[in-house]
PDB file of C-alpha atoms in Angstrom:
ATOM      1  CA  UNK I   1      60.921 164.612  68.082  1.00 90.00           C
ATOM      2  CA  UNK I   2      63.543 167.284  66.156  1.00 93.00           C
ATOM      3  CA  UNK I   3      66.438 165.641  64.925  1.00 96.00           C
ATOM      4  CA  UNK I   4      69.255 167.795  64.820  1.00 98.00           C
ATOM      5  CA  UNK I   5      72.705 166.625  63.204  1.00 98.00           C
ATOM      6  CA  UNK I   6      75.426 168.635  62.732  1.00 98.00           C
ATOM      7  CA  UNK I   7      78.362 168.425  59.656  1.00 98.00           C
ATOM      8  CA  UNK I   8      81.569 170.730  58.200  1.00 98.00           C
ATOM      9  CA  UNK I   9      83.967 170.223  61.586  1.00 97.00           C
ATOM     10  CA  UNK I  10      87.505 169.366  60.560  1.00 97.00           C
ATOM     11  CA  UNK I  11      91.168 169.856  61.260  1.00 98.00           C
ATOM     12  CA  UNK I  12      91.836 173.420  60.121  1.00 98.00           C
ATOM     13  CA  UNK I  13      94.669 175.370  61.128  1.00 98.00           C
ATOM     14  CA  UNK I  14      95.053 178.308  63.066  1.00 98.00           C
ATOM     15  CA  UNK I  15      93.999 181.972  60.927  1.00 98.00           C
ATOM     16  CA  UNK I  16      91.396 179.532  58.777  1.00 98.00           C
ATOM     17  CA  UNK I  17      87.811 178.869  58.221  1.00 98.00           C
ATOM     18  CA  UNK I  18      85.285 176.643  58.568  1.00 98.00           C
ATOM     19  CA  UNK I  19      81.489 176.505  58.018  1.00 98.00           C
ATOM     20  CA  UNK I  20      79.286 174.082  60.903  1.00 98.00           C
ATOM     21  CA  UNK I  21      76.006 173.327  59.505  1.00 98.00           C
ATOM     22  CA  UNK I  22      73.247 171.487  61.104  1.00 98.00           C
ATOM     23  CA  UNK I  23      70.617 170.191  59.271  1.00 98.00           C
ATOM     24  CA  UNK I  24      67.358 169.271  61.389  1.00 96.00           C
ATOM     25  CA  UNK I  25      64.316 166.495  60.718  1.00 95.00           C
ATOM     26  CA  UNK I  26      61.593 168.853  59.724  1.00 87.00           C
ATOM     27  CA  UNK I  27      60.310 172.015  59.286  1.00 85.00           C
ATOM     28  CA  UNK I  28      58.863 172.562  63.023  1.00 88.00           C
ATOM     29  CA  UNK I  29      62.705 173.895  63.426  1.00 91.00           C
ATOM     30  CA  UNK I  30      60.755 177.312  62.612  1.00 92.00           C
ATOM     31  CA  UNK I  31      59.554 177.729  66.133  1.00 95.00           C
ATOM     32  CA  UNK I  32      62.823 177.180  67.931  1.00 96.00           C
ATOM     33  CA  UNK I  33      65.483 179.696  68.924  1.00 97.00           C
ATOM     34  CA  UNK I  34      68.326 178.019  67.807  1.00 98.00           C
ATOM     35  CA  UNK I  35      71.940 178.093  68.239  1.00 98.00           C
ATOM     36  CA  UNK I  36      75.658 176.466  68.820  1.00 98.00           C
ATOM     37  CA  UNK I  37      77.560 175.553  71.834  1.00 98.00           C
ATOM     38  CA  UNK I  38      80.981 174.117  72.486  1.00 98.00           C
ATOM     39  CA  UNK I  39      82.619 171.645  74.612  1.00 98.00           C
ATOM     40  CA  UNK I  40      86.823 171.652  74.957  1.00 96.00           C
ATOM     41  CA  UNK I  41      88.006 168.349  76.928  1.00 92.00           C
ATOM     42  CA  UNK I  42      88.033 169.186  80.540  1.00 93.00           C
ATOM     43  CA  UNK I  43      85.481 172.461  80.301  1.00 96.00           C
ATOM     44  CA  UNK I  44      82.031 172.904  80.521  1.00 95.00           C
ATOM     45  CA  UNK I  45      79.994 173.261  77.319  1.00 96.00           C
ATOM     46  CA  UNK I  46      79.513 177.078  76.630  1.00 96.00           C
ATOM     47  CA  UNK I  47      76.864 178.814  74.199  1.00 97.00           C
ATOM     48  CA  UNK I  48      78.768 180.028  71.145  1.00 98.00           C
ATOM     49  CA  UNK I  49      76.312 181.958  69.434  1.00 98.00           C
ATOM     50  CA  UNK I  50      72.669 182.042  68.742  1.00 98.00           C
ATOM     51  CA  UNK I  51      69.197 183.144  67.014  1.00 98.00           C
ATOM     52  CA  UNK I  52      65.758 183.691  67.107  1.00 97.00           C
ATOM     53  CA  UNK I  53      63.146 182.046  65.034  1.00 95.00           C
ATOM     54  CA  UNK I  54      63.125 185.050  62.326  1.00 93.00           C
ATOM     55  CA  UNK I  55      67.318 185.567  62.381  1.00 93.00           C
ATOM     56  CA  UNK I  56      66.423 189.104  63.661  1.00 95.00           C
ATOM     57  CA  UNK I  57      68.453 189.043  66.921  1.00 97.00           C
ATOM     58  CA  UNK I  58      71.872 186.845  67.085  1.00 97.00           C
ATOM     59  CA  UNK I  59      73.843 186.242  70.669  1.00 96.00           C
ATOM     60  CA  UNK I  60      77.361 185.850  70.480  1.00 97.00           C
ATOM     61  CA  UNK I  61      80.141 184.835  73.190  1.00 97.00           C
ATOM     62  CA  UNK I  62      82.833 187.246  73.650  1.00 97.00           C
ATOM     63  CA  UNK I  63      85.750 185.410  72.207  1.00 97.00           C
ATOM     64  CA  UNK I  64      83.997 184.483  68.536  1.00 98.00           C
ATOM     65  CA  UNK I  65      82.776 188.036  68.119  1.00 98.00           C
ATOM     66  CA  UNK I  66      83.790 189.662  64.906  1.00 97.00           C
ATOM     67  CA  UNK I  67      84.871 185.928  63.859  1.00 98.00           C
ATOM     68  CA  UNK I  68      82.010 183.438  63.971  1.00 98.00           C
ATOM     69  CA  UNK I  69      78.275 184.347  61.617  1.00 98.00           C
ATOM     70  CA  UNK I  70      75.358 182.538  62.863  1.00 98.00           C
ATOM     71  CA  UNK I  71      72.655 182.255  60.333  1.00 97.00           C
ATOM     72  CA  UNK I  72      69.522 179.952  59.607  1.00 97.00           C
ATOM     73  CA  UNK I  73      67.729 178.646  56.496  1.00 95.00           C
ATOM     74  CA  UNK I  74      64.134 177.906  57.178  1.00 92.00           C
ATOM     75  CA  UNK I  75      63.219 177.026  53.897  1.00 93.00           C
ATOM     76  CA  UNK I  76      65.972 174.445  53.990  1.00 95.00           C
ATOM     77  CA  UNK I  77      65.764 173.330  57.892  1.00 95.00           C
ATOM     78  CA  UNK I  78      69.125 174.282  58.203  1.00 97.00           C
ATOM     79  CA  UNK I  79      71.203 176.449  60.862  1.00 97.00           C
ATOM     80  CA  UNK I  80      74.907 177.519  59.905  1.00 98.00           C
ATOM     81  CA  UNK I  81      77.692 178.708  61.252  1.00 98.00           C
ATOM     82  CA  UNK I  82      80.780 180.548  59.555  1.00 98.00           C
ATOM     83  CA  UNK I  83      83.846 180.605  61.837  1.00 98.00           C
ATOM     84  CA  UNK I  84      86.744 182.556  60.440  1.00 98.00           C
ATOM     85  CA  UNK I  85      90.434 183.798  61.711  1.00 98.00           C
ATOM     86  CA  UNK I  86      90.217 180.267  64.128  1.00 98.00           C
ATOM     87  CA  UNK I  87      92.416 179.622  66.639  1.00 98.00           C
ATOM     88  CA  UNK I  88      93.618 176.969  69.008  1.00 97.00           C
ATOM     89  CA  UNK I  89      91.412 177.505  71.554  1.00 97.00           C
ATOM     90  CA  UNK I  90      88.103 177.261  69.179  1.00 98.00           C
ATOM     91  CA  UNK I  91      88.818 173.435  69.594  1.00 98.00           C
ATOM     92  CA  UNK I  92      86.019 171.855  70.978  1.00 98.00           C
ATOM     93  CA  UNK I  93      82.926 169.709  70.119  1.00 98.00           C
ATOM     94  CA  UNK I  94      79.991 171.960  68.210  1.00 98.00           C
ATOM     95  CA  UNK I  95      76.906 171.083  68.941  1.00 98.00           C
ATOM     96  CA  UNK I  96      73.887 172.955  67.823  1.00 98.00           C
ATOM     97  CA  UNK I  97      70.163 173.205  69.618  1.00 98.00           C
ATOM     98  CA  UNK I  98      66.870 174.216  69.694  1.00 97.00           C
ATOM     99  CA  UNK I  99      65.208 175.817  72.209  1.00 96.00           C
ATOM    100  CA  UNK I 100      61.903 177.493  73.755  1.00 96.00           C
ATOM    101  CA  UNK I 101      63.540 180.684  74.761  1.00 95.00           C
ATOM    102  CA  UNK I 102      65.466 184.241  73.784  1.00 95.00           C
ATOM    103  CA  UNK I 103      68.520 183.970  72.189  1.00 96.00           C
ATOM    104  CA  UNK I 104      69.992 185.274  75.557  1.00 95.00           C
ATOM    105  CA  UNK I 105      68.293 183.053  77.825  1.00 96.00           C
ATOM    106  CA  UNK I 106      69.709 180.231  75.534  1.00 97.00           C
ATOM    107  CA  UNK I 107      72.972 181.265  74.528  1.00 96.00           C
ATOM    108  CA  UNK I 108      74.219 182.796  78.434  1.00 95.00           C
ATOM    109  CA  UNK I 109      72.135 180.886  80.962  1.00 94.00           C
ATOM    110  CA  UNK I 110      71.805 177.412  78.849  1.00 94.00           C
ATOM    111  CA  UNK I 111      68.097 177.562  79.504  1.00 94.00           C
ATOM    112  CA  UNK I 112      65.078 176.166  77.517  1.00 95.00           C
ATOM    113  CA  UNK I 113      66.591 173.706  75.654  1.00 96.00           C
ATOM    114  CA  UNK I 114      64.522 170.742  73.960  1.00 96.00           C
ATOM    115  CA  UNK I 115      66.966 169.206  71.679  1.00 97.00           C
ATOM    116  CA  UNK I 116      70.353 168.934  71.114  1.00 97.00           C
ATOM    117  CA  UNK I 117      72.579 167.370  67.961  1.00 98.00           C
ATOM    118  CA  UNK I 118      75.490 164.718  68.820  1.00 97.00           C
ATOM    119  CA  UNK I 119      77.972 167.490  67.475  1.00 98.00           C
ATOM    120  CA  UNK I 120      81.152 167.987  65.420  1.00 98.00           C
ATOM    121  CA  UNK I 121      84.620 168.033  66.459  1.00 98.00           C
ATOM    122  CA  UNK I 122      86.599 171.284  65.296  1.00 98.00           C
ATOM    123  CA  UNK I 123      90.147 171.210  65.752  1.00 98.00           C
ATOM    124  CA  UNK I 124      92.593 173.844  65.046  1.00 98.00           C
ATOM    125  CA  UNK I 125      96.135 173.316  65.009  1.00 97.00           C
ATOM    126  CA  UNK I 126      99.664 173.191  62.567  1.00 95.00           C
TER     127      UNK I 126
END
């Protein structure tokens, strides 16, 4: 069973950054397409961003492009990602996953997903 727990949300205000990391329980996190979603109060949870086992191909949701790096550390079971220029509407609960699937398939359709973390609340206000 993959453990997945996630770290770095805060209170940040609007134009600033903030890096998510999740850290999972072992190394099998090599296998898995992994990535980030998002949950604002009263909306559905939406796939951020997210990668394939090698970091070779990266999915990204419309608003975060040009904003938000995905990235992944194998060596150090650990998935990242760097959010810059944030604004009020990037408030939401981060969660990351891992998943049997393409980063597409993940990301867009919410499909193949085995594990999920318990998430990170990022809030982004004055």
């Amino acid at each position: 069973q993959l453990q997945l727990v996630e770290s770095g949300g805060g209170l940040v205000q609007p134009g600033g950054s903030l890096r998510l990391s999740c850290a999972a329980s072992d190394s099998t996190l090599d296998y898995y397409t992994v990535g980030w979603f998002r949950q604002a109060p009263g909306k559905e949870r939406e796939g951020v961003s997210c990668i394939s086992t090698s970091g070779s191909r990266t999915n990204y949701t419309e608003s975060v492009k040009g904003r938000f790096t995905i990235s992944r550390d194998n060596a150090k079971k650990t998935l990242y990602l760097q959010m810059t220029s944030l604004k009020p509407e990037d408030t939401a609960e981060y969660y990351c996953a891992a998943g049997l699937t393409t980063v597409q398939d993940m990301c867009i359709n919410r499909n193949g997903i085995v594990y999920w973390g318990k998430g990170t609340l990022v809030t982004v206000s004055s």
